[in-house]
Amino acid sequence: MIRFALSRLAQVLFTIWAITVLVFALSHATGSPLDTLLPDDATPEQIAALTSRLGLDQPYHIQYLRFLGSALQGDFGDSLRWRGEPALGLVLDRLPATLSLGGLAVLISLAVALPLGVVAATRKDSWIDLLARAIALLGQAIPAFWLGIVLIWVFAVWLQWLPTSGQGGLRHMILPAIAIAWFQIAALVRLTRSAMLDVLDTEYVKLARIKGLAESRVVWKHAFVNAASVPLTYFGILAGSVLTGSIVVETVFSWPGTGWLAIEAIRGRDFPVIQAVVLFFAVIFLAANYLVDLLYAWLDPRVRHG
Amino acid sequence: MAAGGDSTVLKVRGLRVEIASAAGVIHPVDDISLDLRAGETLGLVGESGSGKSMTGLALLRLLPRPAARIVAGRIELDGTDLVPLSEGAMRRIRGRRIAMILQDPQASLNPAFTIGNQLFEALRAGDRSPRQGLRARAAGLLRLLGLPAPEERLQAYPHQLSGGMRQRVVGAIALASDPQVIVADEPTTALDLTIQAQYLALLEDIQKRTGVAILFITHDFGVVARLCHRVAVMYAGRIVEQGDVRDIFDRPSHPYTAALIRSVPSLTARAARLPAIAGQPPPLSALPAGCSFAPRCAHAQPRCLAQAPPELPGRGGAENRHVARCWRLEDPSWTPD
Amino acid sequence: MASIAPPLAPRKARRAARRRRPPIIPLALLLVVLIVPALAADLIAPHDPYQSHLRNRLQPPAFWGGSWEFPLGTDRLGRCMLSRILHGAWYALSISMVGIAIGAALGSAMGLIAGYARGLTDVVLMRLADISFALPAVLLVLALGVAWGPSLQAVLIVVAFVLWAQFARQVRGEVLSLRERDFVARARVAGAGHLRILLRHILPNVFNTIVVMATLQIGVIIILEATLSFLGIGIPRPAPTWGLLIADGRQFITSAWWISFFPGLAILLVVLSINLLGDWLRDRLDPRLRQI
Ligand SMILES: Nc1ncnc2c1ncn2[C@@H]1O[C@H](COP(=O)(O)OP(=O)(O)OP(=O)(O)O)[C@@H](O)[C@H]1O
Ligand code: SF4
Ligand SMILES: [Mg+2]
């Protein structure tokens, strides 16, 4: 188990390193960052001064090491759009808003998808199964940002039950969280349902019934505990799609989180902030996946007890 | 031998199971009648696909849903018909009064829970006994089934036990609440020969102590000879012959049974598997009119193709409850050998 | 519930038969919403999609109190929404097709090479695939978005990046088992070179898998492209991509819902139809893929 944990950790660190290379390469892929840093009518002296200050006259590998060194210290430079603010500080300020929205979305998707998937499998071909399958199909076909707009139109504009956008209490979070959760619900329902169908067919579930256990116990203890590993594996991917979803949906709902920040930064060609966001998201995403892998291994008695 | 008199615990009459499959509606269990007395072992033999497992599952009302269902017949356990019972009432009978051992010990224990956990469940299902005695009773059961160091086994996960040990655990689960009837579906097929012999001896021993009635499903005539008091031979969803084990071996009365017995080289030889008889059993979706066995039968007559044979007294005699479904038995001097 | 019941109609059998028929409704929807508009928008669109009709700004759809001159209403510049959506189909179709072609070709080639060469090549390529998997596409989108600004190349790179690793893994797995089969050994004995074995003997056997996967991914790519365009980091203005149309309608959600609604509905119908088609293809051609 410890060996497993360490070797996976090494993979995660390697991936993060690869991402730093990618980010560095992209920042140099399109000419010099000076173009965005200096006014169009900058004098040659200004250009030369900034070039040597940023180390742009050094060879690439030296520049990369400098970039990596400051990134490790949390220094991504100052934002270009929000003058004078350190890029990392901006990201950290916005992070709680994103995490709370993403967390709510994950909760909603689990609370809806797992029971629905399980019940659909136990009542195969019933109306509830048809509903689950319809949701699974629709979830993959509806873009999150459009769903967000439709939700605003129906629930905020038309019915006026909930606010259209901005930050506030839980009421402000409901619509964006649903917009983010929708895709996850579809994927989780599909996975849970098919995993449950497989498990309900096993001999050990038959034996549980032979013992005369109540059907709820057969389904939730004997079947679900085994089927849950499939949606659990998916959880890592889910973390990624929540991040993606947050960027899009925060923009739709003007939710002041990291995702919205990223889009604003792109519009302002604010590379330091984007670098910070990309690396931060990558770390969150990989950490989530790493935890899921560990949990997965730990939940499987075959791995836990050699 | 079988306990005498009126000790029939399981009485099946005209049981019929229907499956709506892609190939059409089939009857993997068709008009089956069985009697099982306390302390008796009835062997249910037949080729693969003849409907043995379906029969076993039907007795516990655990047919694969929603495809399969019981469409006719009665299953009387101690005088109560199980067929019309509600699912809740049936659940109280499963595990407590009728239990089942599944074929594949590898697959029939839940990999996510310890042996103890799965045994406790079975024990608690049996009666509302207090929790504290549970551990001791579970260990006692495992010991009864010949598992060494039972206390430690309770903590183990299925993957940590060998196939033979797992099969014993499955046996312990079946016995946990002292049922009147156990359906054992090829419980030894997956085990190697030595362990198989030990396991059978154990079953016999337990049966002597508890008087449980066993419906023993198997392919293996060697096991039948060794363990069973009575035998029912299944072919294409029907029981074609049923009688005392001695009558079945010495005076087989159905051409199918006779062919099976003939092809077993020596009844004492181990693992004598059901051999191939020329030809294949007919697909259940396209049974011939008349006797299902007719296409493979050396004794077939024109009548056999037209009309299904009724149950007639076998050569062991009606008083020994020996019956077979073959037209030729109308002639008392006929033998299928 | 008592178990004695009347005989069950062979419902399963009928459903199995239905599976084997091609899905007519999705195919028809695809033609109407995507393919015909993509190829012939100029002929069927009632207006020029860029033409403003300033006197007819924010007209509602015909059935919502508007006129049949603009069946799906107009946007803030009085441009005909129906015409814009019809013209947008071309972007959805061409980008998803080109993107899938690039991603599938790249990924399949990597998978073929990795599975056939095995050894170090395999390890390196699969490690790269793992990294691609481990990176949410959105990160690349962000980085490229700021590096290049909105551009077609950026969209295609993101699409290829999202796709290649999936194709590579699946194809590699099949190649690993195919290369041990008799017909490959026979070809080798007959003196066929590696390239010939790969292209003539192995590729045809994984082709079904590639086609099915590609179909199942088209919907993903259409949504990805729409998302990028919605965020302003996809296909640059003024191309009337469905994503951009939705973005333009966002600020009018309180007064003119139709601007955002119909382009999204087009995406929904198209992706739904393609996925249904993909499921059907998978059942027909490659049931092993069912788990995906
Ligand atoms: N879910 C199902 N749908 C359709 N047909 C089924 C289904 N399950 C079983 N059958 C059919 O029912 C018949 C009886 O199957 P059963 O499992 O009872 O045979 P068996 O005698 O136990 O065979 P084996 O010795 O191989 O275990 C077989 O012909 C099988 O094809
Ligand atoms: S009834 Fe006829 S066909 Fe059937 S077993 Fe007897 S002799 Fe053979
Ligand atoms: Mg069986």
Coordinates of C-alpha atoms in Angstrom, one line a residue, chain C:
Chain C
M1 CA -46.8 -10.4 -5.2
A2 CA -47.7 -13.9 -6.3
S3 CA -45.5 -15.5 -8.9
I4 CA -48.1 -17.3 -11.0
A5 CA -48.4 -15.0 -13.9
P6 CA -49.6 -15.0 -17.4
P7 CA -47.0 -15.7 -20.1
L8 CA -44.7 -12.8 -20.7
A9 CA -44.6 -11.3 -24.2
P10 CA -41.0 -11.6 -25.6
R11 CA -40.3 -7.9 -25.1
K12 CA -36.6 -8.5 -25.1
A13 CA -36.7 -10.1 -28.5
R14 CA -38.6 -7.1 -30.0
R15 CA -36.1 -4.7 -28.5
A16 CA -33.2 -6.6 -29.9
A17 CA -34.7 -6.4 -33.3
R18 CA -35.2 -2.7 -33.0
R19 CA -31.6 -2.2 -32.1
R20 CA -30.5 -3.7 -35.4
R21 CA -32.4 -1.1 -37.4
P22 CA -30.6 2.2 -38.1
P23 CA -31.9 5.0 -35.9
I24 CA -34.0 6.9 -38.4
I25 CA -35.0 9.9 -36.3
P26 CA -31.5 10.8 -35.2
L27 CA -30.3 10.5 -38.8
A28 CA -33.0 12.7 -40.0
L29 CA -32.3 15.3 -37.3
L30 CA -28.7 15.3 -38.2
L31 CA -29.4 16.0 -41.8
V32 CA -31.9 18.7 -41.1
V33 CA -30.0 20.5 -38.3
L34 CA -26.4 19.9 -39.2
I35 CA -25.4 18.5 -42.6
V36 CA -27.8 20.2 -45.0
P37 CA -27.3 23.6 -43.4
A38 CA -23.6 23.1 -43.3
L39 CA -23.4 22.4 -47.0
A40 CA -26.1 24.6 -48.3
A41 CA -26.7 27.5 -45.9
D42 CA -26.5 30.0 -48.7
L43 CA -29.3 28.4 -50.5
I44 CA -31.7 27.8 -47.7
A45 CA -31.1 30.7 -45.3
P46 CA -33.7 33.4 -45.7
H47 CA -31.2 36.2 -45.1
D48 CA -27.5 37.1 -45.1
P49 CA -26.3 36.1 -41.6
Y50 CA -24.2 39.2 -41.3
Q51 CA -26.9 41.7 -42.7
S52 CA -28.3 44.0 -40.0
H53 CA -31.9 45.1 -40.2
L54 CA -31.7 47.9 -37.8
R55 CA -35.4 48.6 -37.8
N56 CA -36.1 45.0 -36.8
R57 CA -33.8 44.7 -33.8
L58 CA -34.6 42.0 -31.2
Q59 CA -37.6 40.7 -33.1
P60 CA -39.2 37.7 -31.4
P61 CA -39.6 34.4 -33.2
A62 CA -42.7 34.0 -35.5
F63 CA -44.6 31.9 -33.0
W64 CA -43.8 34.2 -30.1
G65 CA -45.4 37.3 -31.7
G66 CA -42.8 38.0 -34.4
S67 CA -43.2 37.7 -38.1
W68 CA -42.4 35.0 -40.6
E69 CA -39.8 37.2 -42.1
F70 CA -37.5 36.3 -39.3
P71 CA -38.8 32.8 -38.2
L72 CA -36.5 32.5 -35.2
G73 CA -36.3 36.3 -34.4
T74 CA -33.4 38.7 -34.7
D75 CA -30.5 39.7 -32.5
R76 CA -29.5 43.1 -31.2
L77 CA -28.4 44.3 -34.7
G78 CA -31.5 42.9 -36.3
R79 CA -29.7 40.0 -37.9
C80 CA -31.8 36.9 -38.7
M81 CA -31.2 34.2 -36.1
L82 CA -32.3 31.4 -38.3
S83 CA -29.8 32.4 -41.0
R84 CA -27.0 32.7 -38.4
I85 CA -27.8 29.3 -36.9
L86 CA -27.9 27.7 -40.4
H87 CA -24.5 29.2 -41.2
G88 CA -23.1 28.2 -37.9
A89 CA -23.7 24.6 -38.7
W90 CA -20.8 24.7 -41.1
Y91 CA -18.4 25.5 -38.3
A92 CA -19.7 22.8 -36.0
L93 CA -19.5 20.2 -38.8
S94 CA -16.1 21.2 -40.3
I95 CA -14.3 21.7 -37.0
S96 CA -15.5 18.5 -35.5
M97 CA -14.7 16.5 -38.6
V98 CA -11.2 18.0 -39.0
G99 CA -10.6 17.8 -35.3
I100 CA -11.7 14.2 -35.1
A101 CA -9.7 13.3 -38.2
I102 CA -6.5 14.8 -36.7
G103 CA -7.0 13.4 -33.2
A104 CA -8.0 10.0 -34.4
A105 CA -5.2 9.8 -36.9
L106 CA -2.6 10.9 -34.4
G107 CA -3.9 8.8 -31.6
S108 CA -4.4 5.7 -33.7
A109 CA -0.9 6.0 -35.2
M110 CA 0.6 6.3 -31.7
G111 CA -1.5 3.4 -30.6
L112 CA -0.4 1.3 -33.5
I113 CA 3.2 2.1 -33.0
A114 CA 3.1 1.6 -29.2
G115 CA 1.3 -1.7 -29.5
Y116 CA 3.4 -3.0 -32.3
A117 CA 6.8 -1.9 -31.2
R118 CA 6.2 -2.5 -27.5
G119 CA 9.2 -2.1 -25.2
L120 CA 10.5 1.4 -24.5
T121 CA 8.5 3.1 -27.3
D122 CA 5.3 1.7 -25.8
V123 CA 6.3 2.8 -22.3
V124 CA 7.1 6.4 -23.4
L125 CA 4.0 6.8 -25.6
M126 CA 1.7 5.5 -22.9
R127 CA 3.3 7.7 -20.3
L128 CA 2.6 10.6 -22.6
A129 CA -1.0 9.5 -22.9
D130 CA -1.3 9.3 -19.2
I131 CA -0.1 12.8 -18.9
S132 CA -2.6 14.0 -21.5
F133 CA -5.3 12.2 -19.6
A134 CA -4.1 13.8 -16.3
L135 CA -4.4 17.3 -17.8
P136 CA -7.9 18.7 -18.1
A137 CA -8.1 20.1 -21.5
V138 CA -9.3 23.4 -20.1
L139 CA -5.8 24.1 -18.8
L140 CA -4.4 23.9 -22.3
V141 CA -7.3 26.0 -23.5
L142 CA -6.4 28.7 -21.0
A143 CA -2.7 28.6 -21.8
L144 CA -3.3 28.6 -25.6
G145 CA -6.0 31.2 -25.3
V146 CA -3.7 33.7 -23.8
A147 CA -0.7 32.8 -25.9
W148 CA -2.4 32.9 -29.3
G149 CA -5.7 34.5 -28.7
P150 CA -8.8 33.1 -30.4
S151 CA -7.8 31.1 -33.5
L152 CA -8.7 28.0 -35.5
Q153 CA -5.3 26.5 -34.9
A154 CA -5.7 26.8 -31.1
V155 CA -9.1 25.0 -31.3
L156 CA -7.8 22.2 -33.4
I157 CA -4.8 21.7 -31.2
V158 CA -7.0 21.5 -28.1
V159 CA -9.3 19.0 -29.9
A160 CA -6.4 16.8 -31.0
F161 CA -5.0 17.0 -27.5
V162 CA -8.3 15.9 -25.9
L163 CA -8.7 13.0 -28.3
W164 CA -5.3 11.4 -29.1
A165 CA -4.7 9.7 -25.8
Q166 CA -8.1 7.9 -25.8
F167 CA -7.5 6.6 -29.3
A168 CA -3.9 5.7 -28.6
R169 CA -4.9 3.6 -25.5
Q170 CA -7.7 1.8 -27.1
V171 CA -5.9 1.0 -30.4
R172 CA -2.7 -0.1 -28.5
G173 CA -4.7 -2.6 -26.5
E174 CA -6.2 -4.2 -29.6
V175 CA -2.9 -4.2 -31.4
L176 CA -1.2 -5.9 -28.5
S177 CA -3.5 -8.9 -28.9
L178 CA -3.7 -8.7 -32.7
R179 CA 0.0 -8.9 -33.3
E180 CA 0.1 -12.3 -31.6
R181 CA -2.5 -13.7 -34.1
D182 CA -1.7 -16.2 -36.8
F183 CA -2.3 -14.0 -39.7
V184 CA 0.3 -11.5 -38.5
A185 CA 2.8 -14.3 -38.0
R186 CA 2.0 -15.6 -41.5
A187 CA 2.5 -12.2 -43.0
R188 CA 5.8 -11.9 -41.3
V189 CA 7.0 -15.3 -42.5
A190 CA 6.0 -14.2 -46.0
G191 CA 8.5 -11.4 -45.7
A192 CA 6.1 -8.5 -45.1
G193 CA 7.8 -5.4 -43.7
H194 CA 6.7 -3.8 -40.5
L195 CA 4.9 -0.9 -42.2
R196 CA 3.1 -3.3 -44.5
I197 CA 2.0 -5.5 -41.6
L198 CA 0.8 -2.5 -39.7
L199 CA -1.1 -0.9 -42.5
R200 CA -2.4 -4.0 -44.4
H201 CA -2.9 -6.5 -41.7
I202 CA -3.4 -4.8 -38.3
L203 CA -5.0 -1.5 -39.2
P204 CA -8.0 -3.0 -41.0
N205 CA -8.8 -5.0 -37.8
V206 CA -8.8 -2.0 -35.6
F207 CA -10.7 0.2 -38.0
N208 CA -14.1 -0.6 -36.6
T209 CA -13.0 0.5 -33.2
I210 CA -11.6 3.7 -34.5
V211 CA -14.8 4.5 -36.4
V212 CA -17.0 3.8 -33.4
M213 CA -14.8 5.9 -31.1
A214 CA -14.7 8.7 -33.5
T215 CA -18.4 8.8 -33.8
L216 CA -18.9 8.8 -30.1
Q217 CA -16.4 11.7 -29.7
I218 CA -18.0 14.0 -32.3
G219 CA -20.5 15.2 -29.8
V220 CA -17.8 15.9 -27.2
I221 CA -15.9 18.0 -29.8
I222 CA -18.9 20.0 -30.9
I223 CA -19.6 20.9 -27.3
L224 CA -15.9 21.7 -26.7
E225 CA -15.8 24.0 -29.8
A226 CA -19.0 25.7 -28.8
T227 CA -17.6 26.2 -25.3
L228 CA -14.4 27.8 -26.6
S229 CA -16.3 30.1 -28.9
F230 CA -18.7 31.0 -26.1
L231 CA -15.8 32.1 -24.0
G232 CA -14.3 34.1 -26.8
I233 CA -11.2 31.9 -27.1
G234 CA -12.4 29.7 -30.0
I235 CA -13.2 30.6 -33.6
P236 CA -12.7 34.4 -33.8
R237 CA -15.6 36.8 -34.6
P238 CA -17.5 37.4 -36.7
A239 CA -18.0 33.7 -37.7
P240 CA -21.5 32.9 -36.4
T241 CA -20.5 29.8 -34.5
W242 CA -23.2 28.4 -32.2
G243 CA -21.1 29.2 -29.2
L244 CA -20.7 32.8 -30.2
L245 CA -24.4 33.2 -30.9
I246 CA -25.2 32.0 -27.4
A247 CA -22.6 34.3 -25.9
D248 CA -24.1 37.3 -27.8
G249 CA -27.6 36.5 -26.5
R250 CA -26.5 36.2 -22.9
Q251 CA -26.9 39.9 -22.1
F252 CA -30.4 39.8 -23.5
I253 CA -31.6 36.9 -21.5
T254 CA -34.2 39.0 -19.7
S255 CA -35.6 40.5 -22.9
A256 CA -34.8 38.3 -25.8
W257 CA -34.3 34.7 -24.7
W258 CA -34.5 33.4 -28.3
I259 CA -31.0 34.6 -29.2
S260 CA -29.3 32.2 -26.9
F261 CA -32.0 29.5 -26.9
F262 CA -32.1 28.3 -30.5
P263 CA -28.4 27.9 -31.1
G264 CA -28.1 25.8 -27.9
L265 CA -31.1 23.8 -29.0
A266 CA -29.3 23.1 -32.3
I267 CA -26.2 21.9 -30.3
L268 CA -28.4 19.7 -28.2
L269 CA -30.2 18.1 -31.1
V270 CA -27.1 17.5 -33.0
V271 CA -25.1 16.0 -30.2
L272 CA -27.9 13.9 -29.0
S273 CA -28.5 12.5 -32.5
I274 CA -24.8 11.8 -33.0
N275 CA -24.6 10.0 -29.7
L276 CA -27.6 7.8 -30.5
L277 CA -26.0 7.0 -33.8
G278 CA -22.7 6.2 -32.1
D279 CA -24.4 3.9 -29.7
W280 CA -26.1 2.1 -32.6
L281 CA -22.8 1.8 -34.5
R282 CA -21.0 0.5 -31.4
D283 CA -23.6 -2.2 -30.9
R284 CA -23.3 -3.1 -34.6
L285 CA -19.6 -2.9 -35.1
D286 CA -17.8 -3.2 -31.9
P287 CA -19.7 -4.5 -28.9
R288 CA -16.5 -4.8 -26.9
L289 CA -16.5 -1.0 -26.6
R290 CA -19.7 -1.0 -24.6
Q291 CA -17.9 -0.1 -21.4
I292 CA -16.6 3.2 -22.7

